PDB file of C-alpha atoms in Angstrom:
ATOM      1  CA  UNK A   1      -5.736 -69.117 -66.373  1.00 64.00           C
ATOM      2  CA  UNK A   2      -4.733 -65.686 -67.605  1.00 70.00           C
ATOM      3  CA  UNK A   3      -8.340 -64.945 -68.863  1.00 79.00           C
ATOM      4  CA  UNK A   4      -9.663 -66.053 -65.472  1.00 80.00           C
ATOM      5  CA  UNK A   5      -7.363 -63.659 -63.626  1.00 81.00           C
ATOM      6  CA  UNK A   6      -8.373 -60.827 -65.991  1.00 85.00           C
ATOM      7  CA  UNK A   7     -12.236 -61.876 -65.457  1.00 86.00           C
ATOM      8  CA  UNK A   8     -11.682 -61.680 -61.646  1.00 84.00           C
ATOM      9  CA  UNK A   9     -10.029 -58.255 -61.894  1.00 87.00           C
ATOM     10  CA  UNK A  10     -12.819 -57.088 -63.886  1.00 91.00           C
ATOM     11  CA  UNK A  11     -15.286 -58.285 -61.453  1.00 88.00           C
ATOM     12  CA  UNK A  12     -13.465 -56.192 -58.785  1.00 89.00           C
ATOM     13  CA  UNK A  13     -13.912 -53.178 -61.215  1.00 92.00           C
ATOM     14  CA  UNK A  14     -17.624 -53.889 -61.370  1.00 93.00           C
ATOM     15  CA  UNK A  15     -17.903 -54.047 -57.721  1.00 90.00           C
ATOM     16  CA  UNK A  16     -16.114 -50.733 -57.425  1.00 91.00           C
ATOM     17  CA  UNK A  17     -18.757 -49.201 -59.594  1.00 93.00           C
ATOM     18  CA  UNK A  18     -21.636 -50.466 -57.289  1.00 92.00           C
ATOM     19  CA  UNK A  19     -19.698 -49.029 -54.273  1.00 89.00           C
ATOM     20  CA  UNK A  20     -19.978 -45.526 -56.062  1.00 88.00           C
ATOM     21  CA  UNK A  21     -23.599 -46.061 -57.009  1.00 88.00           C
ATOM     22  CA  UNK A  22     -24.225 -46.985 -53.318  1.00 86.00           C
ATOM     23  CA  UNK A  23     -22.537 -43.717 -52.280  1.00 85.00           C
ATOM     24  CA  UNK A  24     -24.654 -41.772 -54.568  1.00 83.00           C
ATOM     25  CA  UNK A  25     -27.782 -43.400 -53.601  1.00 82.00           C
ATOM     26  CA  UNK A  26     -26.838 -42.865 -49.874  1.00 81.00           C
ATOM     27  CA  UNK A  27     -25.934 -39.163 -50.222  1.00 74.00           C
ATOM     28  CA  UNK A  28     -27.160 -37.673 -53.473  1.00 62.00           C
ATOM     29  CA  UNK A  29     -30.140 -39.608 -55.094  1.00 56.00           C
ATOM     30  CA  UNK A  30     -32.876 -37.636 -53.314  1.00 54.00           C
ATOM     31  CA  UNK A  31     -33.698 -34.943 -51.033  1.00 52.00           C
ATOM     32  CA  UNK A  32     -34.906 -37.503 -48.442  1.00 52.00           C
ATOM     33  CA  UNK A  33     -33.493 -37.161 -44.861  1.00 48.00           C
ATOM     34  CA  UNK A  34     -32.849 -40.862 -44.601  1.00 62.00           C
ATOM     35  CA  UNK A  35     -31.809 -42.528 -47.805  1.00 78.00           C
ATOM     36  CA  UNK A  36     -30.546 -45.585 -45.974  1.00 85.00           C
ATOM     37  CA  UNK A  37     -33.995 -46.739 -45.000  1.00 85.00           C
ATOM     38  CA  UNK A  38     -35.155 -46.399 -48.463  1.00 84.00           C
ATOM     39  CA  UNK A  39     -32.073 -48.323 -49.737  1.00 85.00           C
ATOM     40  CA  UNK A  40     -32.765 -51.122 -47.367  1.00 90.00           C
ATOM     41  CA  UNK A  41     -36.226 -51.636 -48.795  1.00 88.00           C
ATOM     42  CA  UNK A  42     -34.794 -51.541 -52.293  1.00 83.00           C
ATOM     43  CA  UNK A  43     -32.002 -53.835 -51.433  1.00 82.00           C
ATOM     44  CA  UNK A  44     -34.408 -56.377 -49.917  1.00 89.00           C
ATOM     45  CA  UNK A  45     -37.896 -56.215 -51.368  1.00 87.00           C
ATOM     46  CA  UNK A  46     -37.150 -54.866 -54.829  1.00 80.00           C
ATOM     47  CA  UNK A  47     -34.072 -56.938 -55.269  1.00 82.00           C
ATOM     48  CA  UNK A  48     -35.936 -60.019 -54.095  1.00 89.00           C
ATOM     49  CA  UNK A  49     -38.696 -59.537 -56.530  1.00 88.00           C
ATOM     50  CA  UNK A  50     -36.298 -58.700 -59.444  1.00 84.00           C
ATOM     51  CA  UNK A  51     -33.964 -61.730 -58.917  1.00 85.00           C
ATOM     52  CA  UNK A  52     -36.068 -64.482 -57.401  1.00 91.00           C
ATOM     53  CA  UNK A  53     -37.517 -65.269 -60.983  1.00 92.00           C
ATOM     54  CA  UNK A  54     -33.934 -65.380 -62.319  1.00 86.00           C
ATOM     55  CA  UNK A  55     -32.821 -67.985 -59.757  1.00 87.00           C
ATOM     56  CA  UNK A  56     -36.106 -69.859 -60.558  1.00 90.00           C
ATOM     57  CA  UNK A  57     -35.033 -70.040 -64.055  1.00 90.00           C
ATOM     58  CA  UNK A  58     -31.487 -71.007 -63.216  1.00 84.00           C
ATOM     59  CA  UNK A  59     -32.631 -73.851 -60.889  1.00 85.00           C
ATOM     60  CA  UNK A  60     -34.972 -75.058 -63.810  1.00 87.00           C
ATOM     61  CA  UNK A  61     -37.923 -74.534 -61.435  1.00 89.00           C
ATOM     62  CA  UNK A  62     -36.505 -77.175 -59.201  1.00 89.00           C
ATOM     63  CA  UNK A  63     -36.369 -75.124 -55.874  1.00 90.00           C
ATOM     64  CA  UNK A  64     -36.842 -78.050 -53.466  1.00 91.00           C
ATOM     65  CA  UNK A  65     -34.889 -77.468 -50.242  1.00 94.00           C
ATOM     66  CA  UNK A  66     -34.394 -79.153 -46.900  1.00 93.00           C
ATOM     67  CA  UNK A  67     -35.811 -77.467 -43.702  1.00 94.00           C
ATOM     68  CA  UNK A  68     -32.393 -77.072 -42.320  1.00 94.00           C
ATOM     69  CA  UNK A  69     -31.038 -75.453 -45.462  1.00 94.00           C
ATOM     70  CA  UNK A  70     -34.032 -73.227 -45.491  1.00 95.00           C
ATOM     71  CA  UNK A  71     -33.295 -72.040 -41.977  1.00 96.00           C
ATOM     72  CA  UNK A  72     -29.684 -71.296 -42.620  1.00 95.00           C
ATOM     73  CA  UNK A  73     -30.593 -69.503 -45.954  1.00 95.00           C
ATOM     74  CA  UNK A  74     -33.110 -67.293 -44.182  1.00 96.00           C
ATOM     75  CA  UNK A  75     -30.645 -66.473 -41.371  1.00 96.00           C
ATOM     76  CA  UNK A  76     -28.066 -65.692 -44.007  1.00 93.00           C
ATOM     77  CA  UNK A  77     -30.431 -63.245 -45.612  1.00 94.00           C
ATOM     78  CA  UNK A  78     -31.155 -61.563 -42.432  1.00 96.00           C
ATOM     79  CA  UNK A  79     -27.397 -61.346 -41.594  1.00 96.00           C
ATOM     80  CA  UNK A  80     -26.695 -60.010 -45.150  1.00 92.00           C
ATOM     81  CA  UNK A  81     -29.145 -57.258 -44.775  1.00 94.00           C
ATOM     82  CA  UNK A  82     -27.631 -56.374 -41.372  1.00 95.00           C
ATOM     83  CA  UNK A  83     -24.286 -56.224 -42.991  1.00 93.00           C
ATOM     84  CA  UNK A  84     -25.555 -54.073 -45.754  1.00 92.00           C
ATOM     85  CA  UNK A  85     -27.025 -51.576 -43.071  1.00 94.00           C
ATOM     86  CA  UNK A  86     -23.674 -51.140 -41.430  1.00 94.00           C
ATOM     87  CA  UNK A  87     -22.070 -50.745 -44.732  1.00 92.00           C
ATOM     88  CA  UNK A  88     -24.509 -48.069 -45.853  1.00 91.00           C
ATOM     89  CA  UNK A  89     -24.082 -46.188 -42.464  1.00 90.00           C
ATOM     90  CA  UNK A  90     -20.311 -46.336 -42.936  1.00 89.00           C
ATOM     91  CA  UNK A  91     -20.620 -44.977 -46.530  1.00 86.00           C
ATOM     92  CA  UNK A  92     -22.705 -42.021 -45.322  1.00 82.00           C
ATOM     93  CA  UNK A  93     -20.518 -39.056 -45.242  1.00 70.00           C
ATOM     94  CA  UNK A  94     -17.405 -40.990 -45.926  1.00 78.00           C
ATOM     95  CA  UNK A  95     -15.390 -41.477 -49.139  1.00 79.00           C
ATOM     96  CA  UNK A  96     -16.175 -44.848 -50.840  1.00 83.00           C
ATOM     97  CA  UNK A  97     -12.393 -45.570 -51.310  1.00 80.00           C
ATOM     98  CA  UNK A  98     -12.018 -45.332 -47.470  1.00 82.00           C
ATOM     99  CA  UNK A  99     -14.914 -47.771 -46.670  1.00 86.00           C
ATOM    100  CA  UNK A 100     -13.981 -50.304 -49.276  1.00 84.00           C
ATOM    101  CA  UNK A 101     -10.585 -50.755 -47.926  1.00 83.00           C
ATOM    102  CA  UNK A 102     -11.990 -51.844 -44.670  1.00 84.00           C
ATOM    103  CA  UNK A 103     -13.974 -54.432 -46.462  1.00 83.00           C
ATOM    104  CA  UNK A 104     -10.665 -56.433 -46.578  1.00 82.00           C
ATOM    105  CA  UNK A 105     -11.508 -57.262 -43.015  1.00 85.00           C
ATOM    106  CA  UNK A 106     -13.938 -59.749 -44.316  1.00 83.00           C
ATOM    107  CA  UNK A 107     -11.301 -62.636 -44.874  1.00 80.00           C
ATOM    108  CA  UNK A 108      -9.932 -61.703 -41.471  1.00 83.00           C
ATOM    109  CA  UNK A 109     -13.286 -62.377 -39.917  1.00 86.00           C
ATOM    110  CA  UNK A 110     -13.867 -65.440 -41.938  1.00 80.00           C
ATOM    111  CA  UNK A 111     -10.872 -67.045 -40.618  1.00 79.00           C
ATOM    112  CA  UNK A 112     -11.963 -66.258 -37.058  1.00 83.00           C
ATOM    113  CA  UNK A 113     -15.356 -67.611 -37.751  1.00 83.00           C
ATOM    114  CA  UNK A 114     -13.891 -70.770 -39.304  1.00 76.00           C
ATOM    115  CA  UNK A 115     -11.764 -71.219 -36.044  1.00 78.00           C
ATOM    116  CA  UNK A 116     -14.891 -70.962 -33.986  1.00 80.00           C
ATOM    117  CA  UNK A 117     -17.291 -73.085 -36.140  1.00 78.00           C
ATOM    118  CA  UNK A 118     -14.880 -75.568 -37.930  1.00 71.00           C
ATOM    119  CA  UNK A 119     -12.154 -75.620 -35.437  1.00 72.00           C
ATOM    120  CA  UNK A 120      -9.687 -74.440 -38.097  1.00 66.00           C
ATOM    121  CA  UNK A 121      -6.425 -72.979 -36.852  1.00 67.00           C
ATOM    122  CA  UNK A 122      -4.670 -69.853 -38.242  1.00 67.00           C
ATOM    123  CA  UNK A 123      -1.307 -70.467 -39.918  1.00 77.00           C
ATOM    124  CA  UNK A 124       1.457 -67.985 -39.361  1.00 84.00           C
ATOM    125  CA  UNK A 125       0.843 -66.420 -42.824  1.00 83.00           C
ATOM    126  CA  UNK A 126      -2.903 -66.004 -42.107  1.00 78.00           C
ATOM    127  CA  UNK A 127      -2.190 -64.432 -38.793  1.00 82.00           C
ATOM    128  CA  UNK A 128       0.401 -61.951 -40.210  1.00 87.00           C
ATOM    129  CA  UNK A 129      -1.819 -61.169 -43.203  1.00 85.00           C
ATOM    130  CA  UNK A 130      -4.728 -60.537 -40.903  1.00 84.00           C
ATOM    131  CA  UNK A 131      -2.679 -58.139 -38.723  1.00 88.00           C
ATOM    132  CA  UNK A 132      -1.372 -56.244 -41.805  1.00 89.00           C
ATOM    133  CA  UNK A 133      -5.054 -55.912 -43.133  1.00 87.00           C
ATOM    134  CA  UNK A 134      -6.290 -54.846 -39.801  1.00 86.00           C
ATOM    135  CA  UNK A 135      -3.594 -52.217 -39.610  1.00 88.00           C
ATOM    136  CA  UNK A 136      -4.547 -50.811 -42.999  1.00 87.00           C
ATOM    137  CA  UNK A 137      -8.112 -50.332 -41.875  1.00 85.00           C
ATOM    138  CA  UNK A 138      -7.009 -48.642 -38.709  1.00 83.00           C
ATOM    139  CA  UNK A 139      -4.573 -46.283 -40.569  1.00 84.00           C
ATOM    140  CA  UNK A 140      -7.057 -45.342 -43.192  1.00 82.00           C
ATOM    141  CA  UNK A 141      -9.600 -44.476 -40.363  1.00 76.00           C
ATOM    142  CA  UNK A 142      -7.238 -42.023 -38.917  1.00 76.00           C
ATOM    143  CA  UNK A 143      -8.062 -38.259 -39.669  1.00 69.00           C
ATOM    144  CA  UNK A 144      -4.661 -36.914 -40.697  1.00 67.00           C
ATOM    145  CA  UNK A 145      -6.226 -33.406 -41.054  1.00 64.00           C
ATOM    146  CA  UNK A 146      -7.120 -33.531 -37.315  1.00 61.00           C
ATOM    147  CA  UNK A 147     -10.572 -32.152 -37.918  1.00 60.00           C
ATOM    148  CA  UNK A 148     -12.513 -34.766 -36.075  1.00 58.00           C
ATOM    149  CA  UNK A 149     -10.520 -37.845 -35.193  1.00 56.00           C
ATOM    150  CA  UNK A 150     -13.273 -39.380 -33.085  1.00 60.00           C
ATOM    151  CA  UNK A 151     -15.801 -39.168 -36.139  1.00 60.00           C
ATOM    152  CA  UNK A 152     -13.345 -41.245 -38.116  1.00 67.00           C
ATOM    153  CA  UNK A 153     -13.539 -44.086 -35.655  1.00 77.00           C
ATOM    154  CA  UNK A 154     -17.285 -44.527 -36.333  1.00 82.00           C
ATOM    155  CA  UNK A 155     -16.875 -45.827 -40.081  1.00 82.00           C
ATOM    156  CA  UNK A 156     -14.135 -48.191 -38.787  1.00 83.00           C
ATOM    157  CA  UNK A 157     -16.364 -49.617 -36.120  1.00 89.00           C
ATOM    158  CA  UNK A 158     -19.327 -49.864 -38.617  1.00 91.00           C
ATOM    159  CA  UNK A 159     -17.064 -51.604 -41.263  1.00 88.00           C
ATOM    160  CA  UNK A 160     -15.916 -54.066 -38.629  1.00 90.00           C
ATOM    161  CA  UNK A 161     -19.447 -54.954 -37.975  1.00 94.00           C
ATOM    162  CA  UNK A 162     -20.374 -55.064 -41.675  1.00 93.00           C
ATOM    163  CA  UNK A 163     -17.290 -57.382 -42.439  1.00 90.00           C
ATOM    164  CA  UNK A 164     -18.102 -59.603 -39.500  1.00 92.00           C
ATOM    165  CA  UNK A 165     -21.737 -59.896 -40.711  1.00 94.00           C
ATOM    166  CA  UNK A 166     -20.694 -60.636 -44.137  1.00 89.00           C
ATOM    167  CA  UNK A 167     -18.361 -63.122 -43.031  1.00 87.00           C
ATOM    168  CA  UNK A 168     -21.155 -64.813 -40.965  1.00 91.00           C
ATOM    169  CA  UNK A 169     -23.403 -64.544 -44.045  1.00 89.00           C
ATOM    170  CA  UNK A 170     -20.991 -66.700 -46.098  1.00 84.00           C
ATOM    171  CA  UNK A 171     -20.811 -69.420 -43.340  1.00 87.00           C
ATOM    172  CA  UNK A 172     -24.481 -69.622 -42.948  1.00 90.00           C
ATOM    173  CA  UNK A 173     -25.112 -69.779 -46.779  1.00 88.00           C
ATOM    174  CA  UNK A 174     -22.301 -72.498 -46.936  1.00 84.00           C
ATOM    175  CA  UNK A 175     -24.152 -74.521 -44.156  1.00 88.00           C
ATOM    176  CA  UNK A 176     -27.382 -74.001 -46.367  1.00 90.00           C
ATOM    177  CA  UNK A 177     -25.879 -75.526 -49.578  1.00 86.00           C
ATOM    178  CA  UNK A 178     -24.512 -78.479 -47.959  1.00 85.00           C
ATOM    179  CA  UNK A 179     -27.950 -80.058 -47.850  1.00 87.00           C
ATOM    180  CA  UNK A 180     -29.540 -78.534 -50.983  1.00 89.00           C
ATOM    181  CA  UNK A 181     -28.466 -77.338 -54.386  1.00 88.00           C
ATOM    182  CA  UNK A 182     -26.857 -73.786 -54.808  1.00 85.00           C
ATOM    183  CA  UNK A 183     -29.443 -72.518 -57.212  1.00 87.00           C
ATOM    184  CA  UNK A 184     -32.473 -73.585 -55.026  1.00 91.00           C
ATOM    185  CA  UNK A 185     -30.719 -71.877 -51.997  1.00 91.00           C
ATOM    186  CA  UNK A 186     -30.106 -68.828 -53.983  1.00 89.00           C
ATOM    187  CA  UNK A 187     -33.856 -68.758 -54.985  1.00 93.00           C
ATOM    188  CA  UNK A 188     -35.112 -68.999 -51.313  1.00 95.00           C
ATOM    189  CA  UNK A 189     -32.281 -66.551 -50.274  1.00 93.00           C
ATOM    190  CA  UNK A 190     -34.203 -63.948 -52.491  1.00 93.00           C
ATOM    191  CA  UNK A 191     -37.438 -64.945 -51.023  1.00 95.00           C
ATOM    192  CA  UNK A 192     -35.996 -64.255 -47.646  1.00 95.00           C
ATOM    193  CA  UNK A 193     -35.201 -60.814 -48.977  1.00 94.00           C
ATOM    194  CA  UNK A 194     -38.694 -60.302 -50.079  1.00 95.00           C
ATOM    195  CA  UNK A 195     -39.989 -61.243 -46.524  1.00 96.00           C
ATOM    196  CA  UNK A 196     -37.422 -58.890 -45.004  1.00 96.00           C
ATOM    197  CA  UNK A 197     -38.574 -56.094 -47.454  1.00 93.00           C
ATOM    198  CA  UNK A 198     -42.243 -56.677 -46.418  1.00 94.00           C
ATOM    199  CA  UNK A 199     -41.287 -56.370 -42.753  1.00 94.00           C
ATOM    200  CA  UNK A 200     -39.566 -53.149 -43.552  1.00 93.00           C
ATOM    201  CA  UNK A 201     -42.600 -51.865 -45.382  1.00 91.00           C
ATOM    202  CA  UNK A 202     -44.822 -52.706 -42.391  1.00 92.00           C
ATOM    203  CA  UNK A 203     -42.644 -50.282 -40.274  1.00 91.00           C
ATOM    204  CA  UNK A 204     -44.143 -46.887 -40.453  1.00 88.00           C
ATOM    205  CA  UNK A 205     -40.807 -44.897 -40.733  1.00 86.00           C
ATOM    206  CA  UNK A 206     -39.545 -47.247 -43.607  1.00 87.00           C
ATOM    207  CA  UNK A 207     -42.793 -46.989 -45.486  1.00 87.00           C
ATOM    208  CA  UNK A 208     -43.003 -43.151 -45.207  1.00 87.00           C
ATOM    209  CA  UNK A 209     -39.352 -42.828 -46.532  1.00 83.00           C
ATOM    210  CA  UNK A 210     -39.796 -45.311 -49.268  1.00 81.00           C
ATOM    211  CA  UNK A 211     -42.994 -43.640 -50.524  1.00 82.00           C
ATOM    212  CA  UNK A 212     -41.389 -40.203 -50.303  1.00 80.00           C
ATOM    213  CA  UNK A 213     -38.366 -41.449 -52.262  1.00 77.00           C
ATOM    214  CA  UNK A 214     -40.831 -42.875 -55.046  1.00 76.00           C
ATOM    215  CA  UNK A 215     -42.607 -39.736 -55.160  1.00 77.00           C
ATOM    216  CA  UNK A 216     -39.537 -37.500 -55.490  1.00 74.00           C
ATOM    217  CA  UNK A 217     -37.299 -39.715 -57.550  1.00 71.00           C
ATOM    218  CA  UNK A 218     -38.905 -43.032 -58.367  1.00 68.00           C
ATOM    219  CA  UNK A 219     -37.459 -43.721 -61.869  1.00 72.00           C
ATOM    220  CA  UNK A 220     -33.923 -42.770 -60.564  1.00 73.00           C
ATOM    221  CA  UNK A 221     -34.276 -45.121 -57.578  1.00 72.00           C
ATOM    222  CA  UNK A 222     -35.675 -48.043 -59.512  1.00 76.00           C
ATOM    223  CA  UNK A 223     -33.261 -47.586 -62.497  1.00 80.00           C
ATOM    224  CA  UNK A 224     -30.093 -47.164 -60.229  1.00 82.00           C
ATOM    225  CA  UNK A 225     -30.945 -49.933 -57.929  1.00 80.00           C
ATOM    226  CA  UNK A 226     -31.723 -52.319 -60.786  1.00 80.00           C
ATOM    227  CA  UNK A 227     -28.408 -51.538 -62.582  1.00 86.00           C
ATOM    228  CA  UNK A 228     -26.581 -51.788 -59.314  1.00 86.00           C
ATOM    229  CA  UNK A 229     -28.106 -55.269 -58.591  1.00 80.00           C
ATOM    230  CA  UNK A 230     -27.343 -56.433 -62.036  1.00 84.00           C
ATOM    231  CA  UNK A 231     -23.830 -55.379 -61.965  1.00 90.00           C
ATOM    232  CA  UNK A 232     -23.303 -57.106 -58.667  1.00 83.00           C
ATOM    233  CA  UNK A 233     -24.890 -60.277 -59.979  1.00 78.00           C
ATOM    234  CA  UNK A 234     -22.740 -60.127 -63.025  1.00 85.00           C
ATOM    235  CA  UNK A 235     -19.525 -59.571 -60.869  1.00 86.00           C
ATOM    236  CA  UNK A 236     -20.476 -62.645 -58.684  1.00 78.00           C
ATOM    237  CA  UNK A 237     -21.208 -64.806 -61.650  1.00 76.00           C
ATOM    238  CA  UNK A 238     -17.758 -63.825 -63.246  1.00 83.00           C
ATOM    239  CA  UNK A 239     -16.036 -64.697 -59.964  1.00 78.00           C
ATOM    240  CA  UNK A 240     -17.799 -67.994 -59.539  1.00 68.00           C
ATOM    241  CA  UNK A 241     -16.795 -68.864 -63.243  1.00 72.00           C
ATOM    242  CA  UNK A 242     -13.141 -67.880 -62.603  1.00 77.00           C
ATOM    243  CA  UNK A 243     -12.843 -69.811 -59.414  1.00 64.00           C
ATOM    244  CA  UNK A 244     -13.415 -73.075 -61.509  1.00 63.00           C
ATOM    245  CA  UNK A 245     -10.054 -72.281 -63.200  1.00 74.00           C
ATOM    246  CA  UNK A 246      -7.868 -70.506 -60.686  1.00 71.00           C
ATOM    247  CA  UNK A 247      -7.288 -71.030 -56.950  1.00 66.00           C
ATOM    248  CA  UNK A 248      -9.839 -69.450 -54.586  1.00 59.00           C
ATOM    249  CA  UNK A 249      -6.838 -67.981 -52.771  1.00 60.00           C
ATOM    250  CA  UNK A 250      -5.755 -66.153 -55.866  1.00 67.00           C
ATOM    251  CA  UNK A 251      -9.280 -64.862 -56.499  1.00 69.00           C
ATOM    252  CA  UNK A 252      -9.370 -63.435 -53.030  1.00 68.00           C
ATOM    253  CA  UNK A 253      -6.113 -61.528 -53.615  1.00 73.00           C
ATOM    254  CA  UNK A 254      -7.233 -60.203 -56.873  1.00 76.00           C
ATOM    255  CA  UNK A 255     -10.507 -59.022 -55.235  1.00 76.00           C
ATOM    256  CA  UNK A 256      -8.248 -56.735 -53.190  1.00 78.00           C
ATOM    257  CA  UNK A 257      -7.913 -54.552 -56.216  1.00 84.00           C
ATOM    258  CA  UNK A 258     -11.502 -53.339 -55.638  1.00 86.00           C
ATOM    259  CA  UNK A 259     -10.289 -50.641 -53.219  1.00 85.00           C
ATOM    260  CA  UNK A 260      -7.841 -49.347 -55.979  1.00 88.00           C
ATOM    261  CA  UNK A 261     -10.618 -49.368 -58.600  1.00 89.00           C
ATOM    262  CA  UNK A 262     -12.889 -47.453 -56.122  1.00 89.00           C
ATOM    263  CA  UNK A 263     -10.302 -44.743 -55.612  1.00 88.00           C
ATOM    264  CA  UNK A 264      -9.383 -44.370 -59.308  1.00 89.00           C
ATOM    265  CA  UNK A 265     -13.136 -44.143 -60.342  1.00 91.00           C
ATOM    266  CA  UNK A 266     -13.555 -41.429 -57.564  1.00 89.00           C
ATOM    267  CA  UNK A 267     -10.607 -39.373 -58.539  1.00 88.00           C
ATOM    268  CA  UNK A 268     -11.690 -39.311 -62.341  1.00 90.00           C
ATOM    269  CA  UNK A 269     -15.341 -38.822 -61.283  1.00 88.00           C
ATOM    270  CA  UNK A 270     -14.404 -35.840 -59.179  1.00 85.00           C
ATOM    271  CA  UNK A 271     -12.535 -34.391 -62.121  1.00 85.00           C
ATOM    272  CA  UNK A 272     -15.163 -35.083 -64.842  1.00 85.00           C
ATOM    273  CA  UNK A 273     -18.505 -35.218 -62.811  1.00 80.00           C
ATOM    274  CA  UNK A 274     -18.060 -33.451 -59.553  1.00 80.00           C
ATOM    275  CA  UNK A 275     -21.754 -33.155 -59.179  1.00 76.00           C
ATOM    276  CA  UNK A 276     -22.075 -36.932 -58.772  1.00 75.00           C
ATOM    277  CA  UNK A 277     -18.795 -37.818 -57.042  1.00 80.00           C
ATOM    278  CA  UNK A 278     -17.207 -37.003 -53.607  1.00 75.00           C
ATOM    279  CA  UNK A 279     -13.702 -37.740 -53.103  1.00 76.00           C
ATOM    280  CA  UNK A 280     -11.121 -35.959 -50.833  1.00 76.00           C
ATOM    281  CA  UNK A 281      -8.210 -35.090 -53.241  1.00 77.00           C
ATOM    282  CA  UNK A 282      -5.846 -33.396 -50.799  1.00 82.00           C
ATOM    283  CA  UNK A 283      -2.354 -34.822 -51.358  1.00 84.00           C
ATOM    284  CA  UNK A 284      -1.958 -35.923 -47.815  1.00 81.00           C
ATOM    285  CA  UNK A 285      -5.288 -37.774 -47.951  1.00 83.00           C
ATOM    286  CA  UNK A 286      -4.552 -39.276 -51.366  1.00 84.00           C
ATOM    287  CA  UNK A 287      -1.115 -40.680 -50.120  1.00 88.00           C
ATOM    288  CA  UNK A 288      -2.871 -42.134 -47.105  1.00 86.00           C
ATOM    289  CA  UNK A 289      -5.385 -43.806 -49.265  1.00 87.00           C
ATOM    290  CA  UNK A 290      -2.745 -45.272 -51.581  1.00 89.00           C
ATOM    291  CA  UNK A 291      -0.609 -46.495 -48.807  1.00 91.00           C
ATOM    292  CA  UNK A 292      -3.614 -48.384 -47.054  1.00 89.00           C
ATOM    293  CA  UNK A 293      -4.760 -49.895 -50.373  1.00 89.00           C
ATOM    294  CA  UNK A 294      -1.360 -51.103 -51.114  1.00 90.00           C
ATOM    295  CA  UNK A 295      -0.992 -52.336 -47.460  1.00 90.00           C
ATOM    296  CA  UNK A 296      -4.170 -54.217 -47.661  1.00 88.00           C
ATOM    297  CA  UNK A 297      -3.358 -55.909 -50.988  1.00 88.00           C
ATOM    298  CA  UNK A 298       0.039 -56.933 -49.249  1.00 90.00           C
ATOM    299  CA  UNK A 299      -1.998 -58.321 -46.405  1.00 87.00           C
ATOM    300  CA  UNK A 300      -4.124 -60.401 -48.735  1.00 84.00           C
ATOM    301  CA  UNK A 301      -1.037 -61.686 -50.672  1.00 87.00           C
ATOM    302  CA  UNK A 302       0.548 -62.824 -47.354  1.00 86.00           C
ATOM    303  CA  UNK A 303      -2.735 -64.403 -46.220  1.00 80.00           C
ATOM    304  CA  UNK A 304      -3.632 -66.263 -49.438  1.00 76.00           C
ATOM    305  CA  UNK A 305      -0.383 -66.845 -51.400  1.00 72.00           C
TER     306      UNK A 305
END
């Protein structure tokens, strides 16, 4: 069990790395005026082309899937990309450590959706934990320097939409695997990404931004996105493995350390590689982030333990 706990915490560390790579790709990977459109193409078309063969091998080339599962999986892919868009928009011009704390809203929305779709009720602990996590997301969105309080509300709203979309994606994918195998659904999920990517490419503004990014920093985009997707895949596989030996509730709590890792990596990065990292290190802001990270972890503990 101890090794599974360590594995889960390490997965959170890997996800924290992907958050910083996302931040760099959004704000600093190229001179393009809209990196988000380019990233959406990479996150769909390129990721799909890269990982569809992997899941094809994992499924031992047995990718048969029922029509209802295929529908849910394709819907899950669409909702996942929508969640990614909201996340990238929130990440633009905001510290990664701020955005990731708001990701803890995912289990809150998951319980709400479970109440709607599965008629599951909220226990007192789940309700209190949800309130604590929501409070941490609100507090971290407050501009304590009073520069532009309204601007700080934007990432909160975007991350609420992103968390809601990711929660809905989990439910849709869960519906999909109820009638077909996980590996076959994962394969068709990547095919859904490829289709979405082709749709993006057919849109002139997306195509132009993608071509521009390739011309300016093609190798950087391909290498960073490939590394990012591989790290994300490894983290997911580690958590799936650990969940066999530890309760999923405990895994959810341990994943709450992702915000702490993002913050620590950001602080170290600003000190060692300021060209590639952007983190507000004013004492008041640091204390606000630490308080909200701890508060979100407490909320997860109350909710799941």
